[in-house]
XYZ file of C-alpha atoms in Angstrom:
348
model
C 47.886 151.298 80.803
C 51.618 150.389 80.623
C 54.854 151.146 82.559
C 58.072 152.185 80.412
C 61.646 152.992 81.133
C 63.248 155.197 78.582
C 67.095 154.299 78.653
C 69.986 154.164 76.249
C 71.775 151.841 78.957
C 71.945 147.988 78.492
C 71.914 147.080 82.255
C 69.058 149.665 82.940
C 67.101 147.837 80.160
C 67.844 144.528 81.604
C 66.816 145.433 85.198
C 63.713 147.344 83.915
C 62.454 144.079 82.171
C 63.237 141.871 85.172
C 60.580 143.957 87.146
C 58.046 143.959 84.467
C 58.420 147.110 82.698
C 58.770 147.809 78.936
C 61.754 149.598 77.548
C 62.040 152.313 74.968
C 65.450 152.621 73.634
C 66.260 156.126 73.929
C 68.324 157.729 70.873
C 71.622 159.212 71.257
C 70.216 162.397 70.219
C 67.921 162.716 73.438
C 70.564 161.015 75.499
C 72.914 163.660 76.235
C 73.713 165.488 79.303
C 71.934 168.385 78.292
C 68.775 166.647 77.094
C 65.443 167.192 78.873
C 62.581 165.000 80.066
C 60.273 166.574 77.590
C 62.447 165.660 74.647
C 62.817 162.014 75.788
C 58.943 161.839 76.274
C 58.330 163.480 72.780
C 60.569 160.770 71.119
C 58.642 158.190 73.004
C 55.236 159.412 71.796
C 56.627 159.448 68.190
C 57.098 155.898 68.360
C 53.991 155.020 70.362
C 50.684 156.506 68.630
C 48.571 154.593 70.799
C 49.399 156.619 73.929
C 47.134 159.786 74.729
C 48.229 160.160 78.302
C 51.526 160.344 79.832
C 52.440 160.300 83.473
C 56.277 161.401 83.780
C 57.215 159.859 87.254
C 60.797 161.112 88.337
C 63.175 158.605 89.713
C 64.633 161.220 92.056
C 61.344 161.337 94.105
C 61.462 157.974 95.825
C 58.521 158.443 98.406
C 55.770 158.699 95.891
C 52.778 156.388 96.511
C 50.431 154.500 94.337
C 47.546 156.480 95.714
C 48.759 159.623 94.704
C 49.005 158.639 90.893
C 45.677 156.896 91.051
C 43.984 160.340 92.156
C 46.203 162.282 89.629
C 45.060 159.813 86.821
C 41.421 160.669 87.802
C 41.954 164.057 87.461
C 42.646 163.870 83.870
C 40.466 160.823 82.946
C 37.410 161.573 84.853
C 37.635 165.491 85.476
C 38.750 166.412 81.990
C 42.172 168.263 82.914
C 44.941 168.659 80.267
C 47.672 168.543 82.725
C 48.450 167.746 86.573
C 51.636 168.214 88.281
C 52.849 167.749 91.980
C 53.506 170.394 94.415
C 54.344 170.507 98.323
C 53.504 173.356 100.741
C 56.429 175.095 102.134
C 56.454 177.503 105.016
C 59.689 179.647 104.209
C 59.861 183.380 104.027
C 61.570 184.638 100.878
C 63.863 187.646 100.327
C 65.372 189.131 97.127
C 68.748 188.310 96.287
C 71.660 190.921 96.507
C 74.543 190.128 94.375
C 77.871 190.723 95.397
C 79.065 194.247 94.607
C 75.525 195.632 94.195
C 74.818 198.418 96.094
C 71.195 198.056 97.430
C 69.231 196.342 100.252
C 67.378 193.033 100.261
C 63.488 193.220 100.214
C 61.018 190.871 101.546
C 59.091 188.813 99.004
C 56.417 187.063 100.894
C 55.997 188.818 104.404
C 55.800 192.175 105.886
C 58.531 192.339 108.499
C 56.476 195.073 110.507
C 53.643 192.538 110.895
C 55.784 189.249 111.121
C 53.731 186.312 111.929
C 54.535 182.918 113.190
C 55.163 180.522 110.258
C 52.775 177.943 111.821
C 49.985 180.508 111.702
C 50.698 180.968 107.673
C 49.232 178.749 105.113
C 52.454 178.867 103.301
C 53.215 178.567 99.580
C 52.798 175.799 97.066
C 56.153 174.810 95.095
C 56.739 172.285 92.511
C 58.445 169.331 93.946
C 59.346 167.462 90.506
C 57.777 164.231 91.658
C 55.655 163.547 88.746
C 54.021 165.554 85.432
C 50.866 164.153 83.862
C 49.828 165.738 80.764
C 47.699 164.633 77.275
C 49.340 164.048 74.277
C 48.239 167.189 72.396
C 50.246 169.255 74.953
C 53.339 167.600 74.586
C 53.232 167.664 71.040
C 53.253 171.532 71.289
C 56.182 171.330 73.509
C 55.322 171.549 77.092
C 54.079 169.411 80.027
C 52.012 172.326 81.764
C 49.237 173.915 79.967
C 45.632 173.931 78.999
C 43.275 173.223 81.944
C 45.901 172.675 84.435
C 45.685 171.217 87.923
C 48.065 170.798 90.864
C 48.169 167.868 93.060
C 49.529 168.744 96.413
C 51.671 165.879 97.948
C 51.955 165.408 101.723
C 55.156 166.918 102.925
C 56.768 163.602 104.398
C 56.186 162.071 100.865
C 58.068 165.030 99.041
C 61.528 163.876 98.516
C 63.540 165.351 95.508
C 67.221 164.011 95.243
C 69.242 166.770 93.520
C 72.629 166.631 95.155
C 74.705 164.290 97.399
C 73.354 165.494 101.064
C 69.798 164.810 99.768
C 70.772 160.924 99.679
C 70.730 160.331 103.518
C 67.581 162.313 103.921
C 65.854 160.384 101.358
C 66.800 157.001 102.922
C 65.234 158.141 106.123
C 62.165 159.222 104.640
C 61.749 156.161 102.584
C 62.033 153.995 105.855
C 59.602 156.028 107.505
C 57.133 156.981 104.990
C 57.900 155.054 101.760
C 55.593 152.636 100.078
C 56.335 149.062 100.693
C 53.778 147.222 98.527
C 50.309 145.831 99.441
C 51.625 143.142 101.796
C 51.856 144.166 105.312
C 55.486 144.522 106.625
C 56.965 141.939 108.916
C 59.626 142.390 111.823
C 62.954 140.712 110.951
C 63.403 137.761 113.031
C 66.725 136.522 111.879
C 69.924 138.132 110.279
C 72.184 135.810 108.592
C 75.648 137.150 108.184
C 78.487 135.908 105.940
C 81.725 136.121 108.050
C 84.524 136.810 105.807
C 84.312 140.215 103.958
C 81.269 141.556 106.175
C 82.121 140.585 109.858
C 85.741 140.831 109.022
C 87.581 142.630 106.207
C 88.331 139.317 104.442
C 92.130 139.556 105.134
C 93.665 136.648 106.520
C 96.976 136.826 108.458
C 99.264 133.995 108.550
C 102.016 133.718 111.020
C 105.424 131.898 110.916
C 104.018 128.858 112.579
C 101.072 128.871 110.162
C 98.535 130.371 112.603
C 95.611 132.314 111.148
C 94.494 135.736 112.235
C 91.643 137.891 111.192
C 90.613 141.431 112.432
C 87.090 142.679 113.069
C 85.493 145.981 114.346
C 84.109 146.303 117.778
C 81.230 148.145 116.608
C 79.862 145.249 114.747
C 79.943 143.206 117.702
C 77.846 145.993 119.562
C 75.662 145.802 116.500
C 75.145 142.047 116.940
C 74.417 142.490 120.808
C 71.776 145.199 120.068
C 70.060 142.807 117.448
C 69.940 140.127 119.961
C 68.410 142.481 122.613
C 65.707 143.377 119.947
C 64.922 139.722 119.780
C 66.522 139.137 116.467
C 68.638 135.954 115.983
C 72.150 136.527 114.294
C 73.284 133.441 112.641
C 76.732 133.286 110.956
C 77.668 131.450 107.847
C 81.146 130.902 105.788
C 82.455 129.342 102.878
C 85.668 128.242 104.572
C 86.155 126.451 107.860
C 86.842 129.355 110.198
C 85.504 127.694 113.434
C 88.706 128.841 115.585
C 88.165 132.279 114.490
C 84.611 132.234 115.848
C 85.704 130.378 118.991
C 88.077 133.398 119.612
C 85.479 135.930 118.961
C 83.191 134.529 121.652
C 79.943 135.772 119.848
C 77.465 133.016 121.058
C 75.827 132.810 117.705
C 74.650 129.765 115.798
C 77.406 129.207 112.708
C 77.670 127.138 109.781
C 81.305 126.876 108.264
C 82.527 125.250 105.109
C 79.313 125.663 103.478
C 79.162 124.812 99.667
C 75.393 126.051 99.294
C 74.622 129.040 101.245
C 71.099 129.235 100.052
C 70.262 125.804 100.990
C 71.416 126.521 104.626
C 69.526 129.735 104.735
C 66.365 127.984 103.636
C 67.098 125.017 106.295
C 67.198 127.783 109.071
C 64.208 129.718 107.695
C 62.121 126.626 107.842
C 63.368 125.658 110.925
C 62.375 128.811 112.621
C 58.860 128.854 110.945
C 59.707 132.267 109.208
C 58.526 133.783 106.143
C 61.189 135.399 103.809
C 60.128 138.853 105.012
C 61.369 138.029 108.374
C 64.786 137.221 107.144
C 67.593 139.585 106.603
C 71.002 138.687 104.926
C 74.348 140.573 104.651
C 76.653 139.120 102.157
C 79.532 140.306 99.938
C 80.585 137.681 97.398
C 79.091 135.752 94.482
C 78.334 133.009 96.570
C 75.782 135.309 98.476
C 73.871 136.382 95.559
C 71.011 133.918 95.772
C 70.757 134.618 99.319
C 70.583 138.307 99.066
C 67.793 137.861 96.422
C 65.797 135.648 98.563
C 65.865 137.427 101.749
C 63.292 140.038 102.643
C 65.959 142.473 103.612
C 69.432 142.362 102.148
C 72.562 144.229 102.249
C 76.268 144.256 101.334
C 79.291 145.968 102.483
C 80.779 149.097 100.474
C 83.571 146.932 99.129
C 81.382 143.859 98.164
C 81.502 142.305 94.793
C 79.718 143.818 91.841
C 77.316 141.010 91.550
C 76.443 140.955 95.186
C 75.776 144.901 95.106
C 73.394 144.392 92.160
C 71.397 141.718 94.210
C 71.149 143.586 97.577
C 68.601 146.033 98.460
C 70.915 148.111 100.609
C 74.617 149.144 100.193
C 76.342 150.018 103.384
C 78.588 153.131 103.435
C 81.052 150.982 105.535
C 83.445 148.516 104.310
C 83.451 144.769 105.419
C 85.007 144.535 108.764
C 84.642 148.179 109.365
C 81.184 148.570 110.650
C 78.935 147.299 108.149
C 77.311 144.860 110.336
C 76.349 147.725 112.835
C 75.258 149.856 109.888
C 72.954 147.108 108.634
C 71.547 146.701 112.111
C 70.843 150.381 112.577
C 68.997 150.010 108.930
C 66.776 147.109 110.392
C 65.914 149.115 113.575
C 64.723 151.928 111.239
C 62.392 149.474 109.403
C 61.140 148.129 112.820
C 60.066 151.769 113.550
C 58.321 151.575 110.259
C 56.352 148.496 110.941
C 55.495 149.772 114.764
C 54.336 153.082 113.401
C 52.068 150.982 110.665
C 50.572 148.912 113.350
C 49.482 151.889 115.548
C 47.829 153.687 112.316
């Protein structure tokens, strides 16, 4: 019936409310590094007597789809289960651990080595994947999320992503692009990428010679990225707060550019309307406060790793590369992954 974010952080509360969630201010007692989800949920229920079913959705599982949650809610509300949790099927052979210094052999846990079968011929085993836990109030008040009349919900393997350590991030990013939920509105192909010049295409530094000539540096990988975008039928246009027309002429990019811009959002709107595009078809790469409104408006948005804090908060994607050091190429590859998602959806 309602979506809540439990937090003790002002900024998280602000963002949650911007997206329509209600906020429960978590007490210091259940906001420690050692605090459990169950403790936070129990505290929430103490303040909300009207709630009788809780669906605890883990933020570390970004590929969860609404259709899964609807089916799980039905298991509790219509089929009478007290608790439902998510699992995924894995085809992995397990062996007993032998600790260093122990004088014993490992033993098979779920296979017979003498009759070893192919994993694809084996039904596998079910493992909790931590994506969600649904439970009725009376169970939580007893101190657990799983109990009573229990059921598991098997998620598709491609939707089962659990971010625990740093190396899980790139895997999750690829999975979200390929299998993530993008809302009810159909995906659109990106037709236009607008890139801020200083700090994105270049590193933002300006070198001045003794005879008062300006020099900037750029990364050739970004030029290749722009060429790849053009080959995919995506227009690339450039925008800048300052007059850098000589720099653009020297780079020979053959892109439409607008310099000495005082209102980037207005220029972006003019381009979008002139090309007859929806905002879903527009991508924007910026790095400064003057780019924030454009980043919010574009269907896809990104910033280099060294963008200002305001731009990072407004962007949908933060590049690993810094401005002038491959950020344009990285965002181009991010767009290509989205296009693969669009094409895959059309085939289905």
